[in-house]
PDB file of C-alpha atoms and ligand atoms in Angstrom:
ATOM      1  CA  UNK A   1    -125.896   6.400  19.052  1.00 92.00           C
ATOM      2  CA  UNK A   2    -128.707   3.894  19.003  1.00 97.00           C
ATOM      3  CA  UNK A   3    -130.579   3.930  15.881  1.00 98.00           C
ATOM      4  CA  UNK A   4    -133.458   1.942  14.704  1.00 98.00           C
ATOM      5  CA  UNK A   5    -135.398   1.110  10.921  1.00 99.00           C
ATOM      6  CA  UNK A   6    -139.868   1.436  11.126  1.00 98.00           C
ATOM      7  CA  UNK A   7    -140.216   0.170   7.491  1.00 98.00           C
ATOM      8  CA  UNK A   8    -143.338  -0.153   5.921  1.00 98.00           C
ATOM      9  CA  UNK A   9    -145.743   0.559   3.053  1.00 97.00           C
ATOM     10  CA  UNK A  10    -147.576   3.390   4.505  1.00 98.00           C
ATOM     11  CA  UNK A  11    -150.081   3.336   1.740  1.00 97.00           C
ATOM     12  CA  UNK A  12    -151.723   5.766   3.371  1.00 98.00           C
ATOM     13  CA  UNK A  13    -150.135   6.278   6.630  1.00 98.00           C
ATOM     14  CA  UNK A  14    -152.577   5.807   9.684  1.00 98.00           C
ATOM     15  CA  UNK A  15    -152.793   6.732  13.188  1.00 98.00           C
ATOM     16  CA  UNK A  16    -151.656   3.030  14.204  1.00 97.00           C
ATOM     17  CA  UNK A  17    -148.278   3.948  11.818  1.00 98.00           C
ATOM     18  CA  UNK A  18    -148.040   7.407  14.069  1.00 98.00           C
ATOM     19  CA  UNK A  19    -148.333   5.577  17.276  1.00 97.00           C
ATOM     20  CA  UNK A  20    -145.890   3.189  16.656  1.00 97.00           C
ATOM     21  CA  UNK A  21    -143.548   6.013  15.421  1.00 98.00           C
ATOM     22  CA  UNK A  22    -144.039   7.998  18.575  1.00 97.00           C
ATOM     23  CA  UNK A  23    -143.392   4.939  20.520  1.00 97.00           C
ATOM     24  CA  UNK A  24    -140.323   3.985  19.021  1.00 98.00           C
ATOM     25  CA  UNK A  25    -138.831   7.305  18.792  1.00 98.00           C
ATOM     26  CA  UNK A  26    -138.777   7.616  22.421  1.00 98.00           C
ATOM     27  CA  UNK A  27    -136.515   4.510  22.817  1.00 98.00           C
ATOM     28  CA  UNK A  28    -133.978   5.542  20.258  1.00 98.00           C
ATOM     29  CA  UNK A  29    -131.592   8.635  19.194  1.00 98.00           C
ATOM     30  CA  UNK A  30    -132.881   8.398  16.070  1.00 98.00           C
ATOM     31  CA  UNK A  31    -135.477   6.940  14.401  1.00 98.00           C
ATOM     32  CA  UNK A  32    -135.474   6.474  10.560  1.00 98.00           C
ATOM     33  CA  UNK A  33    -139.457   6.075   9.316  1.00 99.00           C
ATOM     34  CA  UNK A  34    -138.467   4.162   6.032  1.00 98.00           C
ATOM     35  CA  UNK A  35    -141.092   3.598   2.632  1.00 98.00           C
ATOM     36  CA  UNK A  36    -140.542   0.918   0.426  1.00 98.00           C
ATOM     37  CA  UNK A  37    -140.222   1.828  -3.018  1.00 96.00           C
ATOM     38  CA  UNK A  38    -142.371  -1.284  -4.711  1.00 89.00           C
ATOM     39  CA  UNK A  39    -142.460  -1.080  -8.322  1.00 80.00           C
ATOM     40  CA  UNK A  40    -144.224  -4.424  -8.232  1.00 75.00           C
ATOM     41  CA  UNK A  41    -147.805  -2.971  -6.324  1.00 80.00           C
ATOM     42  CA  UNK A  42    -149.618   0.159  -7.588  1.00 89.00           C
ATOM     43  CA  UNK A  43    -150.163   2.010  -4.516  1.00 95.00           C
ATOM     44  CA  UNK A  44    -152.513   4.530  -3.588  1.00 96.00           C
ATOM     45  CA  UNK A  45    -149.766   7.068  -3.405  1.00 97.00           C
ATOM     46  CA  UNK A  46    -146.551   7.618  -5.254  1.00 96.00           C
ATOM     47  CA  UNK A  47    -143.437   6.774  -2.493  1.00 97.00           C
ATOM     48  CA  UNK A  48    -142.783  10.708  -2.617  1.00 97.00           C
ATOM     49  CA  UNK A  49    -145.929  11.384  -1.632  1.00 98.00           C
ATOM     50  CA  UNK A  50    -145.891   9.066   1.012  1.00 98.00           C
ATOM     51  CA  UNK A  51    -142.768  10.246   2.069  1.00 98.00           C
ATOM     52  CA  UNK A  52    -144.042  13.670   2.398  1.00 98.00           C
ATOM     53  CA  UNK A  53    -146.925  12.948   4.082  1.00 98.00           C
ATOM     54  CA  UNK A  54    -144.848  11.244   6.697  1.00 98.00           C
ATOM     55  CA  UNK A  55    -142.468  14.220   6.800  1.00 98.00           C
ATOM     56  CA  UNK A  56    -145.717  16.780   7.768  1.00 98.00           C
ATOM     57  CA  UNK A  57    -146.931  14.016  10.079  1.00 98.00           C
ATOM     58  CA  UNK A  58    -143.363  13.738  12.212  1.00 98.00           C
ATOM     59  CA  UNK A  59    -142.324  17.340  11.811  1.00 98.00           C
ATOM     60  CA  UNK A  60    -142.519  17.385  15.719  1.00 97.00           C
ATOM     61  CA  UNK A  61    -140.326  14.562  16.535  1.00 98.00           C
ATOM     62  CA  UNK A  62    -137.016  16.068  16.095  1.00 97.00           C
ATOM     63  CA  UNK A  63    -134.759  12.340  16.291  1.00 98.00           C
ATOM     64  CA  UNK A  64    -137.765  10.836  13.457  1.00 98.00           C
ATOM     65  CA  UNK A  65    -136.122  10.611  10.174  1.00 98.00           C
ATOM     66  CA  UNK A  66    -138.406  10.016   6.834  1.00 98.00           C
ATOM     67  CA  UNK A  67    -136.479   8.110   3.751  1.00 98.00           C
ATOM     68  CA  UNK A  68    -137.249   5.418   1.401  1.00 98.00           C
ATOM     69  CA  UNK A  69    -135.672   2.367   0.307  1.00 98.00           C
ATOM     70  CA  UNK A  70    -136.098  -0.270  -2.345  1.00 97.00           C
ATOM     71  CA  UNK A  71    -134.867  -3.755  -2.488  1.00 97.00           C
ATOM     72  CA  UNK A  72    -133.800  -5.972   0.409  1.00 98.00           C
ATOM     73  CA  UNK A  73    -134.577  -4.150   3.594  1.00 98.00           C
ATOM     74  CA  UNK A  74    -131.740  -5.689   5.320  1.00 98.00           C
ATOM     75  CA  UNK A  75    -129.208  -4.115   2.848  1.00 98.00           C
ATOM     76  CA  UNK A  76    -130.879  -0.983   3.574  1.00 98.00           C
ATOM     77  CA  UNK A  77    -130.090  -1.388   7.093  1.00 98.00           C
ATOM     78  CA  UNK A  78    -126.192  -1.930   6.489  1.00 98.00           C
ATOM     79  CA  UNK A  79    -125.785   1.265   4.397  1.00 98.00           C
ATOM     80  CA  UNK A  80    -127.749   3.279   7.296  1.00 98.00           C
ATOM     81  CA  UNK A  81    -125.373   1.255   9.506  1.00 98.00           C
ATOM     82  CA  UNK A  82    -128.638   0.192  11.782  1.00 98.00           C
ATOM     83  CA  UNK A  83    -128.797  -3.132  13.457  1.00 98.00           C
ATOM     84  CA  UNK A  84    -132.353  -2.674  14.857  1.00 98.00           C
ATOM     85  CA  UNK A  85    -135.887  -3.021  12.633  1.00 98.00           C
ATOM     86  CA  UNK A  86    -138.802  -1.867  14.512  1.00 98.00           C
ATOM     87  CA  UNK A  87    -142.412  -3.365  13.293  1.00 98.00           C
ATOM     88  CA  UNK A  88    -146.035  -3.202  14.807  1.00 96.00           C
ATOM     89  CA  UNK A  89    -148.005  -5.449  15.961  1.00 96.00           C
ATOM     90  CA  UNK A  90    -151.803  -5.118  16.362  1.00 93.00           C
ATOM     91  CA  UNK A  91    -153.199  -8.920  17.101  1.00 89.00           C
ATOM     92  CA  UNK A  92    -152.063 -12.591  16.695  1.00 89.00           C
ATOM     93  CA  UNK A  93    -153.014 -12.454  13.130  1.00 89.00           C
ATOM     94  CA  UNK A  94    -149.888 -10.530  12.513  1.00 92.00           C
ATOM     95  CA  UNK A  95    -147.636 -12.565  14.338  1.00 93.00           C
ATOM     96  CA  UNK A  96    -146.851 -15.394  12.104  1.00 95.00           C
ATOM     97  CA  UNK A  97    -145.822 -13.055   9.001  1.00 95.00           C
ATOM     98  CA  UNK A  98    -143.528 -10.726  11.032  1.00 97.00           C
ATOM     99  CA  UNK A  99    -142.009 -13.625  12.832  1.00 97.00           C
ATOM    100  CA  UNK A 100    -141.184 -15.000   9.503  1.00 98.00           C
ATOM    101  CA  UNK A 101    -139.883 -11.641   7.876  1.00 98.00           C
ATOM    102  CA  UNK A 102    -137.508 -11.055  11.399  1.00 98.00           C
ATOM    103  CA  UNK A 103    -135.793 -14.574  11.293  1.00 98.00           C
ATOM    104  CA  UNK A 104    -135.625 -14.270   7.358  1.00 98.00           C
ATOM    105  CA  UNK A 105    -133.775 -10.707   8.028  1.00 98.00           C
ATOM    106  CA  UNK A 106    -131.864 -12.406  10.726  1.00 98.00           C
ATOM    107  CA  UNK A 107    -130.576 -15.339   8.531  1.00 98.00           C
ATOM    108  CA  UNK A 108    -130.069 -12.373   5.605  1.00 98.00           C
ATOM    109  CA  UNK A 109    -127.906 -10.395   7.438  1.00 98.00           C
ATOM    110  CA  UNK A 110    -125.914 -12.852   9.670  1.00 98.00           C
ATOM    111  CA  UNK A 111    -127.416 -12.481  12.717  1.00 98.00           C
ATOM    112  CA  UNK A 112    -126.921  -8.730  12.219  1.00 98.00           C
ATOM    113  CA  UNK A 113    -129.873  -7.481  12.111  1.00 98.00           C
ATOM    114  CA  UNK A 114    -132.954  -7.806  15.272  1.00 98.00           C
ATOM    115  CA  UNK A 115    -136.365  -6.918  15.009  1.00 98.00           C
ATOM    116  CA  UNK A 116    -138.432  -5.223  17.585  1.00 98.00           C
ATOM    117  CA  UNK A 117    -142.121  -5.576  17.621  1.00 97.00           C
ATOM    118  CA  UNK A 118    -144.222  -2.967  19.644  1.00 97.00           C
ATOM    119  CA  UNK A 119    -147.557  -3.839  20.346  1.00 94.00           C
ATOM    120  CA  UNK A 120    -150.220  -1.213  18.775  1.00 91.00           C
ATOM    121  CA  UNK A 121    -152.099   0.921  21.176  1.00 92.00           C
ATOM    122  CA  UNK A 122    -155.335  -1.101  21.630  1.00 92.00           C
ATOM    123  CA  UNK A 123    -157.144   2.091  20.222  1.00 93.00           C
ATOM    124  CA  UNK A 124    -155.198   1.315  16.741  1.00 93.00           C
ATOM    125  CA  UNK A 125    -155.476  -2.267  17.150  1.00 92.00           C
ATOM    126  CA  UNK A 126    -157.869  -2.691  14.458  1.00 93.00           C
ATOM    127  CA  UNK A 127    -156.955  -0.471  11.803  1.00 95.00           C
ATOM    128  CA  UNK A 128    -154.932  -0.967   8.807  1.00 96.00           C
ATOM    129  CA  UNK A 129    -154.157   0.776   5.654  1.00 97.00           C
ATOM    130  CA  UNK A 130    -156.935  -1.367   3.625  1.00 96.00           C
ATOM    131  CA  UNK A 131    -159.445  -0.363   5.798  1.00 97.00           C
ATOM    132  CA  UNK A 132    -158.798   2.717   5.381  1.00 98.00           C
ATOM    133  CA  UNK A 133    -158.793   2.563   1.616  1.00 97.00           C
ATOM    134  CA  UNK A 134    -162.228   0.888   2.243  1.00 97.00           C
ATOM    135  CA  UNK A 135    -163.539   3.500   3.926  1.00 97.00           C
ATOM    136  CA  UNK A 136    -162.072   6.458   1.768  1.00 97.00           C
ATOM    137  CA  UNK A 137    -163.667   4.429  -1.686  1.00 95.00           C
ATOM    138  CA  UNK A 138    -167.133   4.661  -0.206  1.00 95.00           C
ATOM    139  CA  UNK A 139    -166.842   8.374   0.915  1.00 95.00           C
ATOM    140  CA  UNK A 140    -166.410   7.045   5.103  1.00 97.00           C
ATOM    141  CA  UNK A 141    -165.736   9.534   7.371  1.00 98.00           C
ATOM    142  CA  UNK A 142    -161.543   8.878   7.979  1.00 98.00           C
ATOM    143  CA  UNK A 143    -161.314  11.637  10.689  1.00 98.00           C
ATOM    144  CA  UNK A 144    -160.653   8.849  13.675  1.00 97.00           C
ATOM    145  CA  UNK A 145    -158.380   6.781  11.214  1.00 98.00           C
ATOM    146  CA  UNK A 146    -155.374   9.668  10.063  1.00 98.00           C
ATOM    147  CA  UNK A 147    -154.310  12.992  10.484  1.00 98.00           C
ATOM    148  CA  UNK A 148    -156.874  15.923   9.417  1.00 98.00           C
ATOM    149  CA  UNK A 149    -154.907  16.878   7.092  1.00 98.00           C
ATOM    150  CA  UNK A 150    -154.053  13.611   5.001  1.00 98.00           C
ATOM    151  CA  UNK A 151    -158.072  13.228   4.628  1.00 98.00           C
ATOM    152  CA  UNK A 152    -158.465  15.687   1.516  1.00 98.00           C
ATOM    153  CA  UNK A 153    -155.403  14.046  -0.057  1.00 98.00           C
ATOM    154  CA  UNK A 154    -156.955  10.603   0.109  1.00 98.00           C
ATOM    155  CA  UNK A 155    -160.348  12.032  -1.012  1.00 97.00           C
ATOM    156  CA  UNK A 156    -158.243  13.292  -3.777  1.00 97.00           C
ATOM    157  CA  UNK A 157    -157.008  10.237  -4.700  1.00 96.00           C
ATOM    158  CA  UNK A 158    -160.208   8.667  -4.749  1.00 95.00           C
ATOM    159  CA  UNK A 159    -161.561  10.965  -6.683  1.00 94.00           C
ATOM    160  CA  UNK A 160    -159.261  10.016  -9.506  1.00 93.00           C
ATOM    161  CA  UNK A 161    -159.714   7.023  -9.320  1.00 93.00           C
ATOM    162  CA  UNK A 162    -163.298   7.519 -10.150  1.00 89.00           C
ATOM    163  CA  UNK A 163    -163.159   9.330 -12.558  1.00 90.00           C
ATOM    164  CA  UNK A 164    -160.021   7.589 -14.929  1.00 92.00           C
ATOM    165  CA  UNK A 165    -159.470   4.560 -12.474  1.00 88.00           C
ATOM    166  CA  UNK A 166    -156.164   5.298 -11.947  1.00 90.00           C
ATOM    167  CA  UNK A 167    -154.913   7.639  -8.764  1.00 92.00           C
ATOM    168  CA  UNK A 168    -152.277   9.568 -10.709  1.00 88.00           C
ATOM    169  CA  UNK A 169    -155.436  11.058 -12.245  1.00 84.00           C
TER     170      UNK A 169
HETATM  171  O1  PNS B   1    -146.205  -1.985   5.711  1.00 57.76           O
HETATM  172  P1  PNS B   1    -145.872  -3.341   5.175  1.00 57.76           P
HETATM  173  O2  PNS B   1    -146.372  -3.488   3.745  1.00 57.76           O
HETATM  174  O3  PNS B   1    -146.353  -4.458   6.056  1.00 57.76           O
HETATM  175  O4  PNS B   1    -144.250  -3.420   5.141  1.00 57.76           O
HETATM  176  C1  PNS B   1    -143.590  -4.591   4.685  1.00 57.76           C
HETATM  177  C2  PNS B   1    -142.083  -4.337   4.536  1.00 57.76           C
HETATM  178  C3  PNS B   1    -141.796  -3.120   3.707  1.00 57.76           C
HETATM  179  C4  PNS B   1    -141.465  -4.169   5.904  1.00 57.76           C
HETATM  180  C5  PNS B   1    -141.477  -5.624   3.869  1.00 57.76           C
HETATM  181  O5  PNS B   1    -142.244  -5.949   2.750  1.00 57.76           O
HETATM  182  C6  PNS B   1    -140.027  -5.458   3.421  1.00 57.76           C
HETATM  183  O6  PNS B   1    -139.156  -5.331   4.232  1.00 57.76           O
HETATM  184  N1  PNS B   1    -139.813  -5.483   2.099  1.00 57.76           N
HETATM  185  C7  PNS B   1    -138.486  -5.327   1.508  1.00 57.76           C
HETATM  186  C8  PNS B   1    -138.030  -6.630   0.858  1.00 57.76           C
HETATM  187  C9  PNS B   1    -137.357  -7.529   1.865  1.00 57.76           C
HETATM  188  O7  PNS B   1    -136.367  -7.198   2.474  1.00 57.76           O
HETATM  189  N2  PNS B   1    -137.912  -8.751   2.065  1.00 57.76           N
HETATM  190  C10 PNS B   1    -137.291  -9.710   2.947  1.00 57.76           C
HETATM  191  C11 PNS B   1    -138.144 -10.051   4.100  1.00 57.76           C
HETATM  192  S1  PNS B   1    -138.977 -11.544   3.672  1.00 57.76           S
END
């Protein structure tokens, strides 16, 4: 069974994340859609949240798996038992940090471990999960950016954030 790893942050998830996801779930049996668990950041959404958000936006793709993970990703990848990473990537400017995170996987796991960059859709190929948070802080209109129905849980979020400065309200 081939099997491939899409980690990321997905803080929030966008329509380039979903594209990519599509994508690579056609070339695999199954396709786990991985969060990282980062105590160091203070995302926008808990990784529960984000996992559940991916969840609702994959329930379609029957082989697409949602988890999470923490620590190094190529561990992860041994106790899934998946040799394959699968990353985005929208212009040159991401290039030179996801060439350095798949040979520093590579060396990590003894050669064990590949990545596989798609290229974004050039209709995603300028969006990113900061813009978005951009966007959402100065009441933007998201609707081209995610899913309809992840906009009122961003709004939420920022709304919070107004109001104590913190998004867990
Ligand atoms: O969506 P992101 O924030 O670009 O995803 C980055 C991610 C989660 C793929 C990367 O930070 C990661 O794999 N972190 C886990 C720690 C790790 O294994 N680091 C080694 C690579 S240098």
């Amino acid at each position: 069974m081939k099997k491939a790893i899409y980690p990321g942050s997905f803080d929030p998830m966008t329509y380039g994340h979903l594209d990519v996801i599509k994508r690579a779930s056609r070339m695999f049996d199954e396709l786990i859609v991985s969060v990282l668990d980062n105590k160091a950041k203070s995302p926008l959404f808990s990784t529960d949240e984000r996992v559940k958000i991916l969840c609702e936006a994959t329930s379609e793709l029957k082989n697409v798996r949602v988890d999470q993970f923490s620590g190094l990703l190529v561990d992860y990848c041994k106790r899934q038992d998946v040799h394959i990473i699968i990353r985005g990537l929208r212009a040159i400017t991401d290039f030179e940090y996801e060439l350095q995170n798949a040979q520093t996987n590579r060396k990590l796991s003894d050669d064990d471990v590949d990545t596989i960059f798609l290229t974004t859709s050039l209709d995603y190929s300028y969006l990113s999960s900061s813009s978005v948070k951009e966007i959402a802080a100065f009441n933007g209109d998201l609707s081209q950016f995610v899913p309809e129905f992840e906009i009122p849980l961003i709004e939420e979020k920022f709304k919070k954030i107004r109001n104590t400065g913190n998004p867990e309200g």
